[in-house]
mmCIF file of C-alpha atoms and ligand atoms in Angstrom:
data_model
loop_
_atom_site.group_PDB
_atom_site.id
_atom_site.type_symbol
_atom_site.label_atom_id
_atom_site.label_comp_id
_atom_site.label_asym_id
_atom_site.label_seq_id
_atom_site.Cartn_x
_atom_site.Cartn_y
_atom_site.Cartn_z
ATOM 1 C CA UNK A 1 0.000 0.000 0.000
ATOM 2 C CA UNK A 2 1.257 3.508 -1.245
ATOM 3 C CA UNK A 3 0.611 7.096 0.371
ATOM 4 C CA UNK A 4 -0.295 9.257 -1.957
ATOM 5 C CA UNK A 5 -0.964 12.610 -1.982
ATOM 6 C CA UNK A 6 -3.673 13.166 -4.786
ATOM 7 C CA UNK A 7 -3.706 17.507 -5.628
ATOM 8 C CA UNK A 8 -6.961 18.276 -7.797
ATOM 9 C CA UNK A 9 -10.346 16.501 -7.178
ATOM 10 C CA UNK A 10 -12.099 17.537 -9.769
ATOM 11 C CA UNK A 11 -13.576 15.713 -13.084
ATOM 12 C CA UNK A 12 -10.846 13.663 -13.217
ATOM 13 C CA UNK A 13 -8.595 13.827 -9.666
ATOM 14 C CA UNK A 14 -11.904 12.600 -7.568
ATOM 15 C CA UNK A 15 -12.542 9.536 -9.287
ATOM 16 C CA UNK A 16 -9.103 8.459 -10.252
ATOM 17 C CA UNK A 17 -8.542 8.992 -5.945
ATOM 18 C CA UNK A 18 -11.425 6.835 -5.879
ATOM 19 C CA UNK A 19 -9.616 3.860 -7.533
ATOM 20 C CA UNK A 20 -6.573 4.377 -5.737
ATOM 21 C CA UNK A 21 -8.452 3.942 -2.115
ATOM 22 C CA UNK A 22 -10.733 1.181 -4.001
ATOM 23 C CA UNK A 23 -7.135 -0.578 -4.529
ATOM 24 C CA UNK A 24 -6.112 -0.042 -1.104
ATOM 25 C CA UNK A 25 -3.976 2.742 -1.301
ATOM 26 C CA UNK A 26 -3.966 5.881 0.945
ATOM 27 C CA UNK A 27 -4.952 9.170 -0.363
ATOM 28 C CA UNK A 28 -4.374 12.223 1.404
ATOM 29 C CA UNK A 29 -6.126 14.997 -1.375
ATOM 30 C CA UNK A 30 -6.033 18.434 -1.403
ATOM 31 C CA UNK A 31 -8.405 20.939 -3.394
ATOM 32 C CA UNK A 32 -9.287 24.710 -3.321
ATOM 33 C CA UNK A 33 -12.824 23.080 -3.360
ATOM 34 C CA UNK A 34 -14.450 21.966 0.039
ATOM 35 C CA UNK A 35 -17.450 20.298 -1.927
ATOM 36 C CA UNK A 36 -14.252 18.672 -4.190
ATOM 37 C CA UNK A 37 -12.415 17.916 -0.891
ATOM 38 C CA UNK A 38 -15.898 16.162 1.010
ATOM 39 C CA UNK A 39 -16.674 13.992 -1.609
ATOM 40 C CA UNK A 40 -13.082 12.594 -1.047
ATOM 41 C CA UNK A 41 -13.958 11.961 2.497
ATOM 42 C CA UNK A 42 -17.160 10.260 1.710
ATOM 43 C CA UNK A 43 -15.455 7.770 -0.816
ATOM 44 C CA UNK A 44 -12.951 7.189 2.454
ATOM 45 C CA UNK A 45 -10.565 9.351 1.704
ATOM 46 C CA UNK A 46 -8.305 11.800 3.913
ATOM 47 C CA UNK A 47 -7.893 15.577 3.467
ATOM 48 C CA UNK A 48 -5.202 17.785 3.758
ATOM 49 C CA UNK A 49 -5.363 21.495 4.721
ATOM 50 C CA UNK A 50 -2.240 21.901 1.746
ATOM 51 C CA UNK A 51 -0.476 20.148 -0.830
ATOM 52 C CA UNK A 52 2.308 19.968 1.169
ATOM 53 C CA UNK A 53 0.606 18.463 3.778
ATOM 54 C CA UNK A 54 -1.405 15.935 1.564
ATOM 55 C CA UNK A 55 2.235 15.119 0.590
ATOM 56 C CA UNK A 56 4.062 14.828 3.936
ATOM 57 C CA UNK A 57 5.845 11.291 3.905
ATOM 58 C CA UNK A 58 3.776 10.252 0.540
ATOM 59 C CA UNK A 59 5.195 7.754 -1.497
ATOM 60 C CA UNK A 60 3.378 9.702 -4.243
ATOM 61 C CA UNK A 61 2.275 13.239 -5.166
ATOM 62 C CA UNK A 62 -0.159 13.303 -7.806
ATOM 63 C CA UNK A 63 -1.350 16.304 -9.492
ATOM 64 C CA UNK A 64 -4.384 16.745 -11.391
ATOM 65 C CA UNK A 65 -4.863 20.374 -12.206
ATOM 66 C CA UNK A 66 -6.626 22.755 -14.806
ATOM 67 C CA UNK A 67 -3.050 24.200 -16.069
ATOM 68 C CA UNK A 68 0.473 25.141 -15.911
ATOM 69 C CA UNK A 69 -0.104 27.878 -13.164
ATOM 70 C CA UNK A 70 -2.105 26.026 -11.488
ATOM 71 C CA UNK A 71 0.604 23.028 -10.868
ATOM 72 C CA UNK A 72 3.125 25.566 -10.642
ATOM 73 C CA UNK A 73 1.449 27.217 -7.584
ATOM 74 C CA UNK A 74 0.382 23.578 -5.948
ATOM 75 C CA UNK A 75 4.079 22.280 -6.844
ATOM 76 C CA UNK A 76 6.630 25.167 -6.733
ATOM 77 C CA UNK A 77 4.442 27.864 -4.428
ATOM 78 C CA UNK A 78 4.140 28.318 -0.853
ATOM 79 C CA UNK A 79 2.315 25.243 0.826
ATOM 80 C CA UNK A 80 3.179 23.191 -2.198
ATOM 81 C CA UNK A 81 4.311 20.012 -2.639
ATOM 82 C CA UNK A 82 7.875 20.570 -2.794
ATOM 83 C CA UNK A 83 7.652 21.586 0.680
ATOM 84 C CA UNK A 84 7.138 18.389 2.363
ATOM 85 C CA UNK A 85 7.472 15.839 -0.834
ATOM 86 C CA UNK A 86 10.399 13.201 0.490
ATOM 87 C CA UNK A 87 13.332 12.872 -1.696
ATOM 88 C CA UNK A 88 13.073 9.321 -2.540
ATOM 89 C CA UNK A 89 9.514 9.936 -3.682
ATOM 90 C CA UNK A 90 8.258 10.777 -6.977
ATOM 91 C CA UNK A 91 5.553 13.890 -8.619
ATOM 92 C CA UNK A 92 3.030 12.562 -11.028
ATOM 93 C CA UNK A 93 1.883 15.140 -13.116
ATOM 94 C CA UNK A 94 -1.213 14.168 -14.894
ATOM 95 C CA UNK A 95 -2.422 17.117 -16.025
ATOM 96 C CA UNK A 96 -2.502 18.655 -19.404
ATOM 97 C CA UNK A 97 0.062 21.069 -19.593
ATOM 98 C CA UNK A 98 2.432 23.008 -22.061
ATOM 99 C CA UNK A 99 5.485 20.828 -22.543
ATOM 100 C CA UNK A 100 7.685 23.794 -21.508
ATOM 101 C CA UNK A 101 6.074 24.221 -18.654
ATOM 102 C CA UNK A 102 6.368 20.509 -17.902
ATOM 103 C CA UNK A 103 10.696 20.444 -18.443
ATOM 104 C CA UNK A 104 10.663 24.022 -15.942
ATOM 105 C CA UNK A 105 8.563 22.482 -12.949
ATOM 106 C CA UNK A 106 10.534 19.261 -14.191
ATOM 107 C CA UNK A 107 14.185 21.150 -13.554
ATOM 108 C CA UNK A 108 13.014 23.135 -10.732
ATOM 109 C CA UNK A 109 11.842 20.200 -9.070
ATOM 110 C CA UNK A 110 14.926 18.353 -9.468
ATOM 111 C CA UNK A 111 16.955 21.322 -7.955
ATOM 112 C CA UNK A 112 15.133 19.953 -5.309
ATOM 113 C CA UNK A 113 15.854 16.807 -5.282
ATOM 114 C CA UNK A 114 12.394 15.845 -6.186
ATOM 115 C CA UNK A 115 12.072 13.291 -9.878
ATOM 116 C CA UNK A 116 8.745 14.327 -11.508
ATOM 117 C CA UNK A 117 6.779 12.319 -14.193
ATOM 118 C CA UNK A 118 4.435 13.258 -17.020
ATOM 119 C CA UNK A 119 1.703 11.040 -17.285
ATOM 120 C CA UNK A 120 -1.523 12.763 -19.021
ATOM 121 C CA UNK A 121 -4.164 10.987 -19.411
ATOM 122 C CA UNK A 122 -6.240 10.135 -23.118
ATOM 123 C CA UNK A 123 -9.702 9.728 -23.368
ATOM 124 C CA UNK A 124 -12.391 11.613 -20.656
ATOM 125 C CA UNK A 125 -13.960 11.812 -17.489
ATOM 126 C CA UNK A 126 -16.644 8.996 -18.063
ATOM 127 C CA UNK A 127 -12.830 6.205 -18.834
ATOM 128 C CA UNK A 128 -11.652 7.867 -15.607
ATOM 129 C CA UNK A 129 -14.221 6.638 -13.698
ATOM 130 C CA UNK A 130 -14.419 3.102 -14.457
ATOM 131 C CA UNK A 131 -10.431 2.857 -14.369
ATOM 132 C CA UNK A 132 -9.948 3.109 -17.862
ATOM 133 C CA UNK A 133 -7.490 5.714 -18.595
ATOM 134 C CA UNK A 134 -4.746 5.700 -21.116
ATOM 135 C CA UNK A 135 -1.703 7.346 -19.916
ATOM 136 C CA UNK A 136 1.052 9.245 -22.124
ATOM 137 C CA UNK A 137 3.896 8.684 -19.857
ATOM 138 C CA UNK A 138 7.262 10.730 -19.857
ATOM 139 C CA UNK A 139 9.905 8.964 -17.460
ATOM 140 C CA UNK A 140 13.489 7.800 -16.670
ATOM 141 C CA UNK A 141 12.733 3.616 -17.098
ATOM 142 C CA UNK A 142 13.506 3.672 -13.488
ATOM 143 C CA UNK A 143 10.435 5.875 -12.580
ATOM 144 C CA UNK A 144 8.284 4.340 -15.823
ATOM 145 C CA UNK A 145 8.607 0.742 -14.253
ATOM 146 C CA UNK A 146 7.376 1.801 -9.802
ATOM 147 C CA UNK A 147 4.964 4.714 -11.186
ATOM 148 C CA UNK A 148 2.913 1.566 -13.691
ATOM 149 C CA UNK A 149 1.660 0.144 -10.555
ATOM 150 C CA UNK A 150 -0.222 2.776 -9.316
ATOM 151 C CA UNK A 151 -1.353 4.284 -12.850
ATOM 152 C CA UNK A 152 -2.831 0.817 -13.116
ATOM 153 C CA UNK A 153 -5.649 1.552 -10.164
ATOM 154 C CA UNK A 154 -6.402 4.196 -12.442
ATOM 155 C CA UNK A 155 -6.231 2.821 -16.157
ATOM 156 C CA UNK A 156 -5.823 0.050 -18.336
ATOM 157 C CA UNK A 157 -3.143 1.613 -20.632
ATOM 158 C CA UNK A 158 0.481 2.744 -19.980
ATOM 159 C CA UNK A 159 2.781 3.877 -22.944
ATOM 160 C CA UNK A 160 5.696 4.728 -22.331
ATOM 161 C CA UNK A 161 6.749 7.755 -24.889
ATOM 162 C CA UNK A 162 10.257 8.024 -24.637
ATOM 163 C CA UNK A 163 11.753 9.530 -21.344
ATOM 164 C CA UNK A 164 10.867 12.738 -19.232
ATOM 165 C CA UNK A 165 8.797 15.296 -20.635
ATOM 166 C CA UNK A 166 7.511 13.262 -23.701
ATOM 167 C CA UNK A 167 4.121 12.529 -21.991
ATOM 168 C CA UNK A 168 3.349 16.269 -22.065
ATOM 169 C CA UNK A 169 4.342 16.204 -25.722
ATOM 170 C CA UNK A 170 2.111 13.088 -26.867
ATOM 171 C CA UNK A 171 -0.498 14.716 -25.003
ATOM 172 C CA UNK A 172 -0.720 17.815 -27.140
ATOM 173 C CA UNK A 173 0.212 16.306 -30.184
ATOM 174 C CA UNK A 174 -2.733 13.538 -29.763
ATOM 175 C CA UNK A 175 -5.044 16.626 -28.504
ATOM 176 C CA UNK A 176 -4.520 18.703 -31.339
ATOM 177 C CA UNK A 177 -5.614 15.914 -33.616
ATOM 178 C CA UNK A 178 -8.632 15.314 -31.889
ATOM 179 C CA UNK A 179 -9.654 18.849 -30.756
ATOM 180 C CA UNK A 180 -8.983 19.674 -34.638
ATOM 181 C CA UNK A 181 -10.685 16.853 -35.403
ATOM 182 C CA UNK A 182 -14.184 17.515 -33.546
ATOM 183 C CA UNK A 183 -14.903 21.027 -35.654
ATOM 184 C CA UNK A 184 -14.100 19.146 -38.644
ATOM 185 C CA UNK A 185 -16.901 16.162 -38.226
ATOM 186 C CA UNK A 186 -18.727 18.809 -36.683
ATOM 187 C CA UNK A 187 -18.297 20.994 -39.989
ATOM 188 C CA UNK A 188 -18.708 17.718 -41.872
ATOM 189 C CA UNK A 189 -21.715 16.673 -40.708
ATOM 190 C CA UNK A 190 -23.811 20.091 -40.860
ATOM 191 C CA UNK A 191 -22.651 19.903 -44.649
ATOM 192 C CA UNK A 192 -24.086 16.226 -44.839
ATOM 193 C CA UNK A 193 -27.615 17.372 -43.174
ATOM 194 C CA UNK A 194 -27.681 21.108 -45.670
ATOM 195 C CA UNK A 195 -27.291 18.196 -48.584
ATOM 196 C CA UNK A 196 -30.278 16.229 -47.432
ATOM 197 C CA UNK A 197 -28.518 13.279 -46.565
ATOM 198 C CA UNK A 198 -30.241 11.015 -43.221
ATOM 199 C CA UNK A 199 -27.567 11.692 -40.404
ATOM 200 C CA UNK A 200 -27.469 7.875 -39.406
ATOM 201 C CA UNK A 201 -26.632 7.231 -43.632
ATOM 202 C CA UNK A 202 -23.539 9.875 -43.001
ATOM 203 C CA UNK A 203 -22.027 7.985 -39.874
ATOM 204 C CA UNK A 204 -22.794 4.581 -41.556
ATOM 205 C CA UNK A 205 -21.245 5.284 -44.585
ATOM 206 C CA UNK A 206 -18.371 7.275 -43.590
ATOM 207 C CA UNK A 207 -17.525 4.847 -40.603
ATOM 208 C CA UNK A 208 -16.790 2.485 -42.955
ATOM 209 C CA UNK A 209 -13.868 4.898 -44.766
ATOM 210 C CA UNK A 210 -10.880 6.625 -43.866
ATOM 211 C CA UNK A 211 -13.313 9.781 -43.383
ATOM 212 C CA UNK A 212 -14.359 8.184 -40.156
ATOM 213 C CA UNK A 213 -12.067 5.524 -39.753
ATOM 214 C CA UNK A 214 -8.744 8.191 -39.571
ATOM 215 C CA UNK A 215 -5.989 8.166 -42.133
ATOM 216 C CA UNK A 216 -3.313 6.435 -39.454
ATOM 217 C CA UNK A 217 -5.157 3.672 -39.528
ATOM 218 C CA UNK A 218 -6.321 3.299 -42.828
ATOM 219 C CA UNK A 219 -4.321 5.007 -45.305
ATOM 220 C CA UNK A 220 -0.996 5.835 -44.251
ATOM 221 C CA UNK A 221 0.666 2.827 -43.061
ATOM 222 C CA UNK A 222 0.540 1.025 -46.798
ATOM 223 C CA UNK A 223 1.189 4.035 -48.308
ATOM 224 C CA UNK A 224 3.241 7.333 -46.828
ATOM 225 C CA UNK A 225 4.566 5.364 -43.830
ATOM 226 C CA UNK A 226 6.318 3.067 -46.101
ATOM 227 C CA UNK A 227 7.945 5.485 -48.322
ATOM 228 C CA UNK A 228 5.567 4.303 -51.383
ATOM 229 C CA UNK A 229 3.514 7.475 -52.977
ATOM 230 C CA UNK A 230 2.753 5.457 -56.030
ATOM 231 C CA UNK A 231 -1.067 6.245 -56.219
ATOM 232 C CA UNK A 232 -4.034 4.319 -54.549
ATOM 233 C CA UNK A 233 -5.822 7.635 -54.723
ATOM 234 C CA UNK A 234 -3.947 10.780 -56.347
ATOM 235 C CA UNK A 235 -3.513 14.035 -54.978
ATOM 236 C CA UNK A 236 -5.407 15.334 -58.074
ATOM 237 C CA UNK A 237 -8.303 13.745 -57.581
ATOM 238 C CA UNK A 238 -8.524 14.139 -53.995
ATOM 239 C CA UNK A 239 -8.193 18.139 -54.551
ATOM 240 C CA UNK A 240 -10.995 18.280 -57.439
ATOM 241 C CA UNK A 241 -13.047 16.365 -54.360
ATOM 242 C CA UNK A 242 -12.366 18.781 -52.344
ATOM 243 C CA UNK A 243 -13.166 21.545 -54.206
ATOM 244 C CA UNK A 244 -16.408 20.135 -55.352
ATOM 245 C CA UNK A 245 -17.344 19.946 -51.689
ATOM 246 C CA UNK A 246 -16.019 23.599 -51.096
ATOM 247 C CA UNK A 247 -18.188 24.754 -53.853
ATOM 248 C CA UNK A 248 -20.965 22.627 -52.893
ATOM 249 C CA UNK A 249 -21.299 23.862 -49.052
ATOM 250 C CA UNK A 250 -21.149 27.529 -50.118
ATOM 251 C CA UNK A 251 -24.227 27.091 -52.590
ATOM 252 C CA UNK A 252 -26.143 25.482 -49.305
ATOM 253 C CA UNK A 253 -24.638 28.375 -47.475
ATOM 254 C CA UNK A 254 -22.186 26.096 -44.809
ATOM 255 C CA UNK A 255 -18.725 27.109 -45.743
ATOM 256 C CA UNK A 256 -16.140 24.682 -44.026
ATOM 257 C CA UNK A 257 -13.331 26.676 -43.415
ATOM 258 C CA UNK A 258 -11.105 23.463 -42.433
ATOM 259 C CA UNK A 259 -12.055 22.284 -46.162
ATOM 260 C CA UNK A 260 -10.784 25.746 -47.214
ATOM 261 C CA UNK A 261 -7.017 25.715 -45.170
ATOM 262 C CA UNK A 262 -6.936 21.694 -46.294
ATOM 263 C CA UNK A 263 -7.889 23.221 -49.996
ATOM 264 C CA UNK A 264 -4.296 25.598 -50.182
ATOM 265 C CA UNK A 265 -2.433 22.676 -48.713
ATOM 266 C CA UNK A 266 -3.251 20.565 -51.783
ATOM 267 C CA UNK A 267 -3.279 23.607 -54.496
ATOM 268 C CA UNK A 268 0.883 23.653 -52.769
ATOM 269 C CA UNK A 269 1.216 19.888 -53.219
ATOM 270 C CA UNK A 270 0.271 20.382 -56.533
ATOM 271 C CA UNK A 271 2.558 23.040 -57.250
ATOM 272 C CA UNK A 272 5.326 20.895 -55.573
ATOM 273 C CA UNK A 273 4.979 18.487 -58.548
ATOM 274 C CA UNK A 274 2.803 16.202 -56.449
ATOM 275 C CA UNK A 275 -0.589 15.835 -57.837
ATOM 276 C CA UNK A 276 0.125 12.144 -59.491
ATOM 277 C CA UNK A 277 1.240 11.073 -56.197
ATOM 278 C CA UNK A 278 -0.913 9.573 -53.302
ATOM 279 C CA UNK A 279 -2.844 11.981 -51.030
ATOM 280 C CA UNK A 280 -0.945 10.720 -48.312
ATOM 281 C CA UNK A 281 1.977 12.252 -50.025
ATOM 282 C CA UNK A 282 0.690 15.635 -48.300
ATOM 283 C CA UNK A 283 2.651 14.295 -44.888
ATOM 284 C CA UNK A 284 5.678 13.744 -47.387
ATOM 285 C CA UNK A 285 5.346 16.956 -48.483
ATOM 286 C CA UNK A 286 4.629 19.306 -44.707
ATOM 287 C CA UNK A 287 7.406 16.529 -43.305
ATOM 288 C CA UNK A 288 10.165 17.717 -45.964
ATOM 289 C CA UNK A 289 9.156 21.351 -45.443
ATOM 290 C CA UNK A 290 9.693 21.149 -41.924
ATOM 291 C CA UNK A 291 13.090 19.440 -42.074
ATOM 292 C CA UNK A 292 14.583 22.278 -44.677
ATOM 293 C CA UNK A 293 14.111 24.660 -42.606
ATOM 294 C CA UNK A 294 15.568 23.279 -39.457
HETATM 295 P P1 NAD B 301 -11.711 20.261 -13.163
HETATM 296 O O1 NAD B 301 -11.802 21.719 -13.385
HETATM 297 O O2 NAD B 301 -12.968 19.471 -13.027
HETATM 298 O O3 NAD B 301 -10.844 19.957 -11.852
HETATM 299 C C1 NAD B 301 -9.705 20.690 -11.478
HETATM 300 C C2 NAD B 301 -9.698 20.784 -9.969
HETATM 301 O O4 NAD B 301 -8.468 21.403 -9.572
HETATM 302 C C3 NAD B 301 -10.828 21.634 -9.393
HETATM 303 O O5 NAD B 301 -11.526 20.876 -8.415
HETATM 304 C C4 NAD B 301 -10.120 22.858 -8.775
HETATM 305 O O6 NAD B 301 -10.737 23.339 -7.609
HETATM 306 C C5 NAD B 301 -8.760 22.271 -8.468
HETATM 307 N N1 NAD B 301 -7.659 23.235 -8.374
HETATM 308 C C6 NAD B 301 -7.328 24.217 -9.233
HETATM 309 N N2 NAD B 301 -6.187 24.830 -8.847
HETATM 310 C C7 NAD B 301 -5.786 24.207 -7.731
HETATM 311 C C8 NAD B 301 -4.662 24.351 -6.867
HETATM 312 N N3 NAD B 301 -3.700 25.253 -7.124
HETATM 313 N N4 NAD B 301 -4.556 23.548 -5.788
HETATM 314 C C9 NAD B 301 -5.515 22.616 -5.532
HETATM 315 N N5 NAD B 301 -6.602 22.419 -6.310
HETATM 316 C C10 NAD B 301 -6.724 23.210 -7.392
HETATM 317 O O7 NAD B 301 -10.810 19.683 -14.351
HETATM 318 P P2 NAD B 301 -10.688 18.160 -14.860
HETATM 319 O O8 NAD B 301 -11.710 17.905 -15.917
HETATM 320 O O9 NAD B 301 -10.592 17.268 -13.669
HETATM 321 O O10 NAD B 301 -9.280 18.229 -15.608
HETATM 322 C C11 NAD B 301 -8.045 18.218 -14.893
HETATM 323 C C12 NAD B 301 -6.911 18.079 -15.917
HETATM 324 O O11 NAD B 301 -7.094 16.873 -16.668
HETATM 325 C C13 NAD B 301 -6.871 19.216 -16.930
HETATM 326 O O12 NAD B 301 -5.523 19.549 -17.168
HETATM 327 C C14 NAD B 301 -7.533 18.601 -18.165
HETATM 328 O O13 NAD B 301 -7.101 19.218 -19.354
HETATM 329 C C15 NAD B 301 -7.081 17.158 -18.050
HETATM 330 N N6 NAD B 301 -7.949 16.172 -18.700
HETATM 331 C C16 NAD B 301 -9.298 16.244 -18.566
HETATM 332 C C17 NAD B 301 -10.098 15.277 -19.178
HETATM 333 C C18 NAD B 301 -11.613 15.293 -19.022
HETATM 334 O O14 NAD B 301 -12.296 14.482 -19.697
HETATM 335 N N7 NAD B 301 -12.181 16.131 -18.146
HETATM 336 C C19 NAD B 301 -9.523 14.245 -19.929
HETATM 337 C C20 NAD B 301 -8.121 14.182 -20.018
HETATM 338 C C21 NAD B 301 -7.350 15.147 -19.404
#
């Protein structure tokens, strides 16, 4: 059994303490919120009256917290876990944070002789709570292999991304593919209903393709991934698709401005002498961009 000191009950913080008492941990939380910081207490938890205190002789300090400042200020600030953290004990981060922000606390802390890891967590609230989290984890292998124990009370899926300060990177990186990714079905789909077309027709139809199926699983590993660009589907036609579509949702009167930024990424491929090569050849081209000018 671990002591942990769990710092955010919110969405997130009070059920994932939950699973750590249900697994017969200790958890000592702390919360600006008393109605946060009793419904700890009824699910038989212990309360702090700081995050230093919740972290006094932990084993653990867990953060779960709405941003950078926020962990900064219960971390680094007065009353904060650095305080009273012991040295041979480790900070869990699993908030979602800028990935600067994560290497400062990260180096501040370990001025202190404190090791911190970034584990943020994929998928929502309603995963949390039945102890099904996915966790983007940023460690030394030392600190990946005695922090796995207790992110299992809280989730079913560990990866490790590649040492400290890469779980705050995956995190972002995943989240601004699906944040991005919501306004575009949601753009999508309010063009599908101006056309006429039955919504459950839309989610049948493109569930079965790479519109709703995502190109990482679908296209891009026989094509782009491998280094092939011969074809399935060529750039051309892909961009007189697209601009059909364009064209289309402005007659109806429901521009999609994602369709119109994805539109001058094309019109560039083609320009780049790419239009007979596959439309994953678009990750080619952004990827070869990006590398000239570093
Ligand atoms: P929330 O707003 O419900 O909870 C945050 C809690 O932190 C609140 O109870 C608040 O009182 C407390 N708090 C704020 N500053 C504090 C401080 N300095 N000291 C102590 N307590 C403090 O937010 P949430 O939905 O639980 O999200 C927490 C983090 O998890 C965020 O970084 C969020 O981006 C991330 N996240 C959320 C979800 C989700 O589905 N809600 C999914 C994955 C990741």
């Amino acid at each position: 059994m671990a002591k942990i000191g769990f710092i955010g009950l919110g969405a997130m913080g009070l059920c994932m303490a939950r699973n750590l008492l249900s697994n017969g941990h200790k958890v000592i939380g702390f919360d600006f919120s008393k109605v946060a910081m009793d419904a700890h207490v009824e699910n038989g938890g212990e309360i702090a009256i700081s995050a230093a205190e919740a972290s006094a002789e932990a084993n653990f300090a867990i953060a779960m917290l709405p941003n950078g400042d926020a962990v900064k200020q219960a971390v680094l600030g007065p009353s904060g876990v650095a305080e009273k953290l012991p040295n041979d004990s480790l900070f869990i981060d699993m908030s979602t944070i800028h990935p600067l922000e994560t290497d400062q606390i990260r180096q501040d802390l370990l001025d202190q002789g404190i090791s911190m890891v970034d584990a943020p967590v994929g998928r929502t609230s309603v995963e949390a709570e039945l102890g099904k989290s996915l966790f983007m984890v940023g460690a030394e292998k030392c600190d990946f292999d005695v922090v796995q124990p207790i992110l299992a009370c809280m989730g079913d899926t560990f990866i490790d991304c590649g040492g400290p300060g890469t779980g705050s990177r995956m995190k972002i990186v995943n989240n601004l593919m699906t944040t991005s990714l919501n306004v575009l079905t949601a753009q999508v789909l309010t063009f599908s209903a101006a056309t006429g077309l039955n919504q459950n027709v839309a989610l049948e139809v493109m569930g079965g393709t790479a519109a709703g199926r995502g190109h990482m699983s679908t296209t891009y590993p026989s094509k782009v991934l491998r280094g092939d660009l011969e074809p399935a589907f060529m750039i051309d036609l892909a961009k007189k698709d697209l601009d059909i579509a364009i064209k289309f949702s402005e007659t109806l009167g429901v521009p999609i401005s994602l369709a119109i930024q994805a539109e001058k990424i094309y019109t560039d491929a083609q320009a780049d002498g790419r239009g007979r090569q596959d439309w994953t050849a678009i990750f080619d081209m952004l990827r070869k961009k990006q590398q000239s000018k570093s």
